[in-house]
């Protein structure tokens, strides 16, 4: 799963949705290091600008751009995909890092408003990015759609019903995209792939600084997640298409 070092994505054009959070920042840095043209989006323009600048400065000469895109608007998402392909000539990847979490103490007191929020954040954005980028990823020749999911989708707990259900729905949608890529590839196999990277939870340096005695057992560091994202291109499309790639033990 690991990337093969600097340059393994030289010239690839990779879009990152939800790029301004800790996982997004790590992904931008790793993709830029690997030589990719990185096209980032987020709902928070100030944090996005910081993330883009950090990746640019860390890897001088890297092309890293950012724009605020409303991923809950299908037309706006399609326009982002079209602009990206038109400007850079191709699209080789869409990394879906849009996240969010809501939970409750017990199953019985789970507010259904949590579902409404998570439906938009975790499902609708997946639907829109996959529909918007499908054609470009297919045309690119080595396109990858990468969803970041959680182990809880496969083993929901009482207090995480809405979150686990939303993640499971996002996984199902992504696997349907993978089946489309498989069918469109015909006898030669898929040209593009849709894959799911599964974590228990993510951890980053700021979390460790805030809780220096916490063990974060089973958590995946955002840098390791970024390495796994870059590594998805190291394997043939057929090997990753339609697969859950576990970065934590399966439940």
PDB file of C-alpha atoms in Angstrom:
ATOM      1  CA  UNK A   1       0.000   0.000   0.000  1.00  0.00           C
ATOM      2  CA  UNK A   2       2.841   2.399   0.591  1.00  0.00           C
ATOM      3  CA  UNK A   3       3.886   4.852  -2.076  1.00  0.00           C
ATOM      4  CA  UNK A   4       7.209   4.247  -3.782  1.00  0.00           C
ATOM      5  CA  UNK A   5       8.707   7.588  -2.893  1.00  0.00           C
ATOM      6  CA  UNK A   6       8.978  10.921  -4.592  1.00  0.00           C
ATOM      7  CA  UNK A   7       7.798  11.169  -8.168  1.00  0.00           C
ATOM      8  CA  UNK A   8       5.437   8.172  -8.316  1.00  0.00           C
ATOM      9  CA  UNK A   9       2.610  10.521  -9.350  1.00  0.00           C
ATOM     10  CA  UNK A  10       4.653  12.833 -11.546  1.00  0.00           C
ATOM     11  CA  UNK A  11       2.271  14.706 -13.832  1.00  0.00           C
ATOM     12  CA  UNK A  12      -0.897  13.163 -12.413  1.00  0.00           C
ATOM     13  CA  UNK A  13      -3.794  15.528 -11.702  1.00  0.00           C
ATOM     14  CA  UNK A  14      -5.491  14.752  -8.395  1.00  0.00           C
ATOM     15  CA  UNK A  15      -8.485  16.562  -6.911  1.00  0.00           C
ATOM     16  CA  UNK A  16      -8.938  16.524  -3.135  1.00  0.00           C
ATOM     17  CA  UNK A  17     -12.364  17.224  -1.644  1.00  0.00           C
ATOM     18  CA  UNK A  18     -12.325  18.298   1.992  1.00  0.00           C
ATOM     19  CA  UNK A  19      -8.712  19.403   1.758  1.00  0.00           C
ATOM     20  CA  UNK A  20      -8.444  21.860   4.650  1.00  0.00           C
ATOM     21  CA  UNK A  21      -8.593  19.481   7.607  1.00  0.00           C
ATOM     22  CA  UNK A  22      -5.609  17.610   9.075  1.00  0.00           C
ATOM     23  CA  UNK A  23      -6.074  14.619   6.754  1.00  0.00           C
ATOM     24  CA  UNK A  24      -6.506  16.904   3.776  1.00  0.00           C
ATOM     25  CA  UNK A  25      -3.362  18.849   4.582  1.00  0.00           C
ATOM     26  CA  UNK A  26      -1.353  15.653   4.901  1.00  0.00           C
ATOM     27  CA  UNK A  27      -2.750  14.430   1.579  1.00  0.00           C
ATOM     28  CA  UNK A  28      -1.880  17.681  -0.198  1.00  0.00           C
ATOM     29  CA  UNK A  29       1.691  17.504   1.096  1.00  0.00           C
ATOM     30  CA  UNK A  30       2.160  13.857   0.101  1.00  0.00           C
ATOM     31  CA  UNK A  31       0.595  14.249  -3.346  1.00  0.00           C
ATOM     32  CA  UNK A  32       2.676  17.345  -4.064  1.00  0.00           C
ATOM     33  CA  UNK A  33       5.802  15.506  -2.911  1.00  0.00           C
ATOM     34  CA  UNK A  34       4.946  12.661  -5.319  1.00  0.00           C
ATOM     35  CA  UNK A  35       4.839  15.115  -8.214  1.00  0.00           C
ATOM     36  CA  UNK A  36       1.103  15.432  -8.699  1.00  0.00           C
ATOM     37  CA  UNK A  37      -0.775  18.532  -9.741  1.00  0.00           C
ATOM     38  CA  UNK A  38      -3.113  18.934  -6.762  1.00  0.00           C
ATOM     39  CA  UNK A  39      -6.508  20.604  -7.093  1.00  0.00           C
ATOM     40  CA  UNK A  40      -7.987  21.156  -3.643  1.00  0.00           C
ATOM     41  CA  UNK A  41     -11.444  22.181  -2.479  1.00  0.00           C
ATOM     42  CA  UNK A  42     -13.056  22.852   0.871  1.00  0.00           C
ATOM     43  CA  UNK A  43     -16.000  24.736   2.300  1.00  0.00           C
ATOM     44  CA  UNK A  44     -13.716  26.893   4.469  1.00  0.00           C
ATOM     45  CA  UNK A  45     -11.802  29.315   2.200  1.00  0.00           C
ATOM     46  CA  UNK A  46      -9.417  30.600   4.882  1.00  0.00           C
ATOM     47  CA  UNK A  47      -8.320  27.146   6.051  1.00  0.00           C
ATOM     48  CA  UNK A  48      -8.123  25.974   2.439  1.00  0.00           C
ATOM     49  CA  UNK A  49      -5.784  28.847   1.541  1.00  0.00           C
ATOM     50  CA  UNK A  50      -3.524  27.912   4.470  1.00  0.00           C
ATOM     51  CA  UNK A  51      -3.445  24.252   3.402  1.00  0.00           C
ATOM     52  CA  UNK A  52      -2.663  25.103  -0.211  1.00  0.00           C
ATOM     53  CA  UNK A  53       0.105  27.539   0.768  1.00  0.00           C
ATOM     54  CA  UNK A  54       1.643  24.976   3.121  1.00  0.00           C
ATOM     55  CA  UNK A  55       1.824  22.352   0.366  1.00  0.00           C
ATOM     56  CA  UNK A  56       3.217  24.841  -2.154  1.00  0.00           C
ATOM     57  CA  UNK A  57       5.933  26.050   0.196  1.00  0.00           C
ATOM     58  CA  UNK A  58       6.871  22.562   1.354  1.00  0.00           C
ATOM     59  CA  UNK A  59       7.476  21.397  -2.192  1.00  0.00           C
ATOM     60  CA  UNK A  60       8.805  24.263  -4.270  1.00  0.00           C
ATOM     61  CA  UNK A  61       7.604  24.138  -7.828  1.00  0.00           C
ATOM     62  CA  UNK A  62       4.590  21.970  -7.046  1.00  0.00           C
ATOM     63  CA  UNK A  63       1.314  23.016  -8.615  1.00  0.00           C
ATOM     64  CA  UNK A  64      -1.278  23.166  -5.844  1.00  0.00           C
ATOM     65  CA  UNK A  65      -4.482  25.119  -6.375  1.00  0.00           C
ATOM     66  CA  UNK A  66      -7.541  25.620  -4.220  1.00  0.00           C
ATOM     67  CA  UNK A  67     -11.080  26.842  -4.586  1.00  0.00           C
ATOM     68  CA  UNK A  68     -14.204  26.844  -2.495  1.00  0.00           C
ATOM     69  CA  UNK A  69     -16.753  24.460  -4.012  1.00  0.00           C
ATOM     70  CA  UNK A  70     -20.236  23.708  -2.682  1.00  0.00           C
ATOM     71  CA  UNK A  71     -20.207  19.936  -2.961  1.00  0.00           C
ATOM     72  CA  UNK A  72     -23.879  19.841  -1.984  1.00  0.00           C
ATOM     73  CA  UNK A  73     -24.596  21.483  -5.337  1.00  0.00           C
ATOM     74  CA  UNK A  74     -24.259  18.909  -8.123  1.00  0.00           C
ATOM     75  CA  UNK A  75     -23.959  21.524 -10.853  1.00  0.00           C
ATOM     76  CA  UNK A  76     -21.203  23.344  -8.963  1.00  0.00           C
ATOM     77  CA  UNK A  77     -19.378  20.056  -8.421  1.00  0.00           C
ATOM     78  CA  UNK A  78     -19.655  19.161 -12.113  1.00  0.00           C
ATOM     79  CA  UNK A  79     -18.306  22.590 -13.029  1.00  0.00           C
ATOM     80  CA  UNK A  80     -15.326  22.016 -10.724  1.00  0.00           C
ATOM     81  CA  UNK A  81     -14.600  18.693 -12.422  1.00  0.00           C
ATOM     82  CA  UNK A  82     -14.963  20.237 -15.887  1.00  0.00           C
ATOM     83  CA  UNK A  83     -12.720  23.199 -15.016  1.00  0.00           C
ATOM     84  CA  UNK A  84     -10.072  20.888 -13.624  1.00  0.00           C
ATOM     85  CA  UNK A  85      -9.974  18.690 -16.715  1.00  0.00           C
ATOM     86  CA  UNK A  86     -10.037  21.662 -19.063  1.00  0.00           C
ATOM     87  CA  UNK A  87      -7.242  23.517 -17.262  1.00  0.00           C
ATOM     88  CA  UNK A  88      -4.889  20.599 -16.686  1.00  0.00           C
ATOM     89  CA  UNK A  89      -5.896  18.291 -19.530  1.00  0.00           C
ATOM     90  CA  UNK A  90      -6.799  15.271 -17.455  1.00  0.00           C
ATOM     91  CA  UNK A  91      -7.994  14.075 -14.047  1.00  0.00           C
ATOM     92  CA  UNK A  92      -6.280  11.091 -12.462  1.00  0.00           C
ATOM     93  CA  UNK A  93      -7.860  11.091  -9.041  1.00  0.00           C
ATOM     94  CA  UNK A  94     -10.535  12.327  -6.672  1.00  0.00           C
ATOM     95  CA  UNK A  95      -9.761  11.878  -2.978  1.00  0.00           C
ATOM     96  CA  UNK A  96     -12.886  12.217  -0.856  1.00  0.00           C
ATOM     97  CA  UNK A  97     -11.951  13.531   2.586  1.00  0.00           C
ATOM     98  CA  UNK A  98     -15.157  15.369   3.465  1.00  0.00           C
ATOM     99  CA  UNK A  99     -15.886  14.279   7.015  1.00  0.00           C
ATOM    100  CA  UNK A 100     -18.018  14.885  10.048  1.00  0.00           C
ATOM    101  CA  UNK A 101     -19.153  13.014  13.119  1.00  0.00           C
ATOM    102  CA  UNK A 102     -22.149  13.011  15.409  1.00  0.00           C
ATOM    103  CA  UNK A 103     -22.899  10.462  18.102  1.00  0.00           C
ATOM    104  CA  UNK A 104     -25.062   9.855  21.148  1.00  0.00           C
ATOM    105  CA  UNK A 105     -24.710   8.215  24.535  1.00  0.00           C
ATOM    106  CA  UNK A 106     -27.302   5.541  23.747  1.00  0.00           C
ATOM    107  CA  UNK A 107     -29.196   4.297  20.723  1.00  0.00           C
ATOM    108  CA  UNK A 108     -32.530   5.525  22.098  1.00  0.00           C
ATOM    109  CA  UNK A 109     -31.455   9.148  22.467  1.00  0.00           C
ATOM    110  CA  UNK A 110     -29.886   9.463  19.002  1.00  0.00           C
ATOM    111  CA  UNK A 111     -31.237  12.699  17.466  1.00  0.00           C
ATOM    112  CA  UNK A 112     -32.395  12.173  13.885  1.00  0.00           C
ATOM    113  CA  UNK A 113     -31.094  15.650  13.124  1.00  0.00           C
ATOM    114  CA  UNK A 114     -27.656  14.027  13.239  1.00  0.00           C
ATOM    115  CA  UNK A 115     -28.685  11.843  10.320  1.00  0.00           C
ATOM    116  CA  UNK A 116     -29.752  14.857   8.287  1.00  0.00           C
ATOM    117  CA  UNK A 117     -26.360  16.485   8.794  1.00  0.00           C
ATOM    118  CA  UNK A 118     -24.327  13.344   8.161  1.00  0.00           C
ATOM    119  CA  UNK A 119     -26.399  12.431   5.123  1.00  0.00           C
ATOM    120  CA  UNK A 120     -25.285  15.646   3.469  1.00  0.00           C
ATOM    121  CA  UNK A 121     -21.654  15.540   4.627  1.00  0.00           C
ATOM    122  CA  UNK A 122     -20.908  11.846   4.170  1.00  0.00           C
ATOM    123  CA  UNK A 123     -23.292  10.646   1.466  1.00  0.00           C
ATOM    124  CA  UNK A 124     -24.468  13.513  -0.716  1.00  0.00           C
ATOM    125  CA  UNK A 125     -20.952  14.826  -1.252  1.00  0.00           C
ATOM    126  CA  UNK A 126     -19.829  11.325  -2.319  1.00  0.00           C
ATOM    127  CA  UNK A 127     -22.714  11.113  -4.762  1.00  0.00           C
ATOM    128  CA  UNK A 128     -21.915  14.490  -6.262  1.00  0.00           C
ATOM    129  CA  UNK A 129     -18.135  14.061  -6.558  1.00  0.00           C
ATOM    130  CA  UNK A 130     -18.445  10.568  -8.027  1.00  0.00           C
ATOM    131  CA  UNK A 131     -21.026  11.631 -10.590  1.00  0.00           C
ATOM    132  CA  UNK A 132     -19.100  14.780 -11.464  1.00  0.00           C
ATOM    133  CA  UNK A 133     -15.689  13.132 -11.874  1.00  0.00           C
ATOM    134  CA  UNK A 134     -16.716   9.731 -13.287  1.00  0.00           C
ATOM    135  CA  UNK A 135     -16.206  10.571 -16.945  1.00  0.00           C
ATOM    136  CA  UNK A 136     -12.912  12.389 -16.440  1.00  0.00           C
ATOM    137  CA  UNK A 137     -11.504   9.578 -14.286  1.00  0.00           C
ATOM    138  CA  UNK A 138     -12.475   7.065 -16.958  1.00  0.00           C
ATOM    139  CA  UNK A 139     -10.826   9.142 -19.671  1.00  0.00           C
ATOM    140  CA  UNK A 140      -7.633   9.670 -17.682  1.00  0.00           C
ATOM    141  CA  UNK A 141      -6.438   6.088 -18.106  1.00  0.00           C
ATOM    142  CA  UNK A 142      -5.405   5.561 -14.493  1.00  0.00           C
ATOM    143  CA  UNK A 143      -8.166   7.344 -12.601  1.00  0.00           C
ATOM    144  CA  UNK A 144      -8.709   6.605  -8.932  1.00  0.00           C
ATOM    145  CA  UNK A 145     -11.701   7.547  -6.785  1.00  0.00           C
ATOM    146  CA  UNK A 146     -10.706   7.095  -3.146  1.00  0.00           C
ATOM    147  CA  UNK A 147     -13.192   7.182  -0.281  1.00  0.00           C
ATOM    148  CA  UNK A 148     -11.959   7.382   3.300  1.00  0.00           C
ATOM    149  CA  UNK A 149     -14.272   5.338   5.499  1.00  0.00           C
ATOM    150  CA  UNK A 150     -14.452   4.014   9.039  1.00  0.00           C
ATOM    151  CA  UNK A 151     -14.419   0.528  10.513  1.00  0.00           C
ATOM    152  CA  UNK A 152     -17.655   1.421  12.290  1.00  0.00           C
ATOM    153  CA  UNK A 153     -19.497   1.133   8.977  1.00  0.00           C
ATOM    154  CA  UNK A 154     -18.971  -2.630   9.154  1.00  0.00           C
ATOM    155  CA  UNK A 155     -19.653  -2.941  12.885  1.00  0.00           C
ATOM    156  CA  UNK A 156     -22.001  -0.161  14.081  1.00  0.00           C
ATOM    157  CA  UNK A 157     -22.256   0.630  17.770  1.00  0.00           C
ATOM    158  CA  UNK A 158     -25.338   1.833  19.611  1.00  0.00           C
ATOM    159  CA  UNK A 159     -24.186   5.415  19.969  1.00  0.00           C
ATOM    160  CA  UNK A 160     -22.937   5.724  16.387  1.00  0.00           C
ATOM    161  CA  UNK A 161     -26.016   4.661  14.430  1.00  0.00           C
ATOM    162  CA  UNK A 162     -26.283   7.711  12.191  1.00  0.00           C
ATOM    163  CA  UNK A 163     -22.546   7.935  11.536  1.00  0.00           C
ATOM    164  CA  UNK A 164     -22.113   4.231  10.789  1.00  0.00           C
ATOM    165  CA  UNK A 165     -25.169   4.147   8.561  1.00  0.00           C
ATOM    166  CA  UNK A 166     -23.983   7.156   6.589  1.00  0.00           C
ATOM    167  CA  UNK A 167     -20.514   5.698   6.150  1.00  0.00           C
ATOM    168  CA  UNK A 168     -21.996   2.368   5.066  1.00  0.00           C
ATOM    169  CA  UNK A 169     -24.148   4.139   2.482  1.00  0.00           C
ATOM    170  CA  UNK A 170     -21.125   6.054   1.175  1.00  0.00           C
ATOM    171  CA  UNK A 171     -19.229   2.777   0.861  1.00  0.00           C
ATOM    172  CA  UNK A 172     -22.104   1.169  -1.049  1.00  0.00           C
ATOM    173  CA  UNK A 173     -22.245   4.106  -3.455  1.00  0.00           C
ATOM    174  CA  UNK A 174     -18.484   3.917  -4.018  1.00  0.00           C
ATOM    175  CA  UNK A 175     -18.671   0.175  -4.674  1.00  0.00           C
ATOM    176  CA  UNK A 176     -21.390   0.837  -7.246  1.00  0.00           C
ATOM    177  CA  UNK A 177     -18.995   3.272  -8.947  1.00  0.00           C
ATOM    178  CA  UNK A 178     -16.381   0.516  -8.894  1.00  0.00           C
ATOM    179  CA  UNK A 179     -18.818  -1.842 -10.604  1.00  0.00           C
ATOM    180  CA  UNK A 180     -19.416   0.793 -13.281  1.00  0.00           C
ATOM    181  CA  UNK A 181     -15.659   1.051 -13.884  1.00  0.00           C
ATOM    182  CA  UNK A 182     -15.461  -2.755 -14.100  1.00  0.00           C
ATOM    183  CA  UNK A 183     -18.273  -2.990 -16.644  1.00  0.00           C
ATOM    184  CA  UNK A 184     -16.959  -0.086 -18.703  1.00  0.00           C
ATOM    185  CA  UNK A 185     -13.517  -1.714 -18.897  1.00  0.00           C
ATOM    186  CA  UNK A 186     -14.896  -4.854 -20.501  1.00  0.00           C
ATOM    187  CA  UNK A 187     -12.618  -7.829 -21.102  1.00  0.00           C
ATOM    188  CA  UNK A 188      -9.481  -5.715 -20.712  1.00  0.00           C
ATOM    189  CA  UNK A 189     -10.364  -4.831 -17.119  1.00  0.00           C
ATOM    190  CA  UNK A 190     -11.104  -1.426 -15.626  1.00  0.00           C
ATOM    191  CA  UNK A 191      -9.215   1.675 -16.739  1.00  0.00           C
ATOM    192  CA  UNK A 192     -10.153   3.434 -13.508  1.00  0.00           C
ATOM    193  CA  UNK A 193     -10.757   2.269  -9.961  1.00  0.00           C
ATOM    194  CA  UNK A 194     -12.879   3.192  -6.976  1.00  0.00           C
ATOM    195  CA  UNK A 195     -11.403   2.090  -3.666  1.00  0.00           C
ATOM    196  CA  UNK A 196     -12.192   2.534   0.013  1.00  0.00           C
ATOM    197  CA  UNK A 197      -9.495   3.152   2.632  1.00  0.00           C
ATOM    198  CA  UNK A 198     -10.818   2.057   6.025  1.00  0.00           C
ATOM    199  CA  UNK A 199      -9.552   3.448   9.326  1.00  0.00           C
ATOM    200  CA  UNK A 200     -10.719   3.119  12.903  1.00  0.00           C
ATOM    201  CA  UNK A 201     -10.158   6.828  13.442  1.00  0.00           C
ATOM    202  CA  UNK A 202      -7.523   9.391  12.529  1.00  0.00           C
ATOM    203  CA  UNK A 203      -4.924  11.080  14.705  1.00  0.00           C
ATOM    204  CA  UNK A 204      -2.567  13.971  14.033  1.00  0.00           C
ATOM    205  CA  UNK A 205       0.158  15.871  15.857  1.00  0.00           C
ATOM    206  CA  UNK A 206      -2.154  18.494  17.366  1.00  0.00           C
ATOM    207  CA  UNK A 207      -4.321  15.774  18.933  1.00  0.00           C
ATOM    208  CA  UNK A 208      -1.257  14.172  20.489  1.00  0.00           C
ATOM    209  CA  UNK A 209      -0.107  17.526  21.825  1.00  0.00           C
ATOM    210  CA  UNK A 210      -3.511  18.149  23.410  1.00  0.00           C
ATOM    211  CA  UNK A 211      -3.632  14.673  24.974  1.00  0.00           C
ATOM    212  CA  UNK A 212      -0.006  13.647  25.539  1.00  0.00           C
ATOM    213  CA  UNK A 213      -0.922  10.617  27.648  1.00  0.00           C
ATOM    214  CA  UNK A 214      -3.526   9.200  25.280  1.00  0.00           C
ATOM    215  CA  UNK A 215      -2.565   6.027  23.393  1.00  0.00           C
ATOM    216  CA  UNK A 216      -4.907   6.464  20.383  1.00  0.00           C
ATOM    217  CA  UNK A 217      -4.867   2.688  20.024  1.00  0.00           C
ATOM    218  CA  UNK A 218      -5.683   1.543  16.523  1.00  0.00           C
ATOM    219  CA  UNK A 219      -5.842   5.081  15.143  1.00  0.00           C
ATOM    220  CA  UNK A 220      -4.220   5.883  11.794  1.00  0.00           C
ATOM    221  CA  UNK A 221      -1.918   8.888  11.627  1.00  0.00           C
ATOM    222  CA  UNK A 222      -2.935  11.298   8.875  1.00  0.00           C
ATOM    223  CA  UNK A 223       0.575  11.016   7.405  1.00  0.00           C
ATOM    224  CA  UNK A 224       0.152   7.248   7.083  1.00  0.00           C
ATOM    225  CA  UNK A 225      -3.253   7.785   5.504  1.00  0.00           C
ATOM    226  CA  UNK A 226      -1.674  10.170   2.996  1.00  0.00           C
ATOM    227  CA  UNK A 227       0.959   7.550   2.185  1.00  0.00           C
ATOM    228  CA  UNK A 228      -1.770   4.962   1.598  1.00  0.00           C
ATOM    229  CA  UNK A 229      -3.646   7.392  -0.653  1.00  0.00           C
ATOM    230  CA  UNK A 230      -0.561   7.885  -2.823  1.00  0.00           C
ATOM    231  CA  UNK A 231      -0.042   4.133  -2.855  1.00  0.00           C
ATOM    232  CA  UNK A 232      -3.391   3.448  -4.515  1.00  0.00           C
ATOM    233  CA  UNK A 233      -1.765   4.341  -7.850  1.00  0.00           C
ATOM    234  CA  UNK A 234       1.066   1.853  -7.283  1.00  0.00           C
ATOM    235  CA  UNK A 235      -1.229  -1.092  -7.988  1.00  0.00           C
ATOM    236  CA  UNK A 236      -3.176  -1.918 -11.158  1.00  0.00           C
ATOM    237  CA  UNK A 237      -6.756  -0.644 -11.269  1.00  0.00           C
ATOM    238  CA  UNK A 238      -8.106  -4.192 -11.183  1.00  0.00           C
ATOM    239  CA  UNK A 239      -6.356  -4.903  -7.873  1.00  0.00           C
ATOM    240  CA  UNK A 240      -7.890  -1.959  -6.021  1.00  0.00           C
ATOM    241  CA  UNK A 241     -11.194  -1.434  -7.820  1.00  0.00           C
ATOM    242  CA  UNK A 242     -14.141  -2.320  -5.600  1.00  0.00           C
ATOM    243  CA  UNK A 243     -11.977  -3.191  -2.608  1.00  0.00           C
ATOM    244  CA  UNK A 244     -11.890  -2.041   0.980  1.00  0.00           C
ATOM    245  CA  UNK A 245      -8.242  -1.471   1.823  1.00  0.00           C
ATOM    246  CA  UNK A 246      -7.930  -1.781   5.582  1.00  0.00           C
ATOM    247  CA  UNK A 247      -5.502   0.423   7.490  1.00  0.00           C
ATOM    248  CA  UNK A 248      -6.759  -1.010  10.783  1.00  0.00           C
ATOM    249  CA  UNK A 249      -7.660  -4.585  11.768  1.00  0.00           C
ATOM    250  CA  UNK A 250     -11.032  -5.680  10.414  1.00  0.00           C
ATOM    251  CA  UNK A 251     -13.732  -5.855  13.091  1.00  0.00           C
TER     252      UNK A 251
END
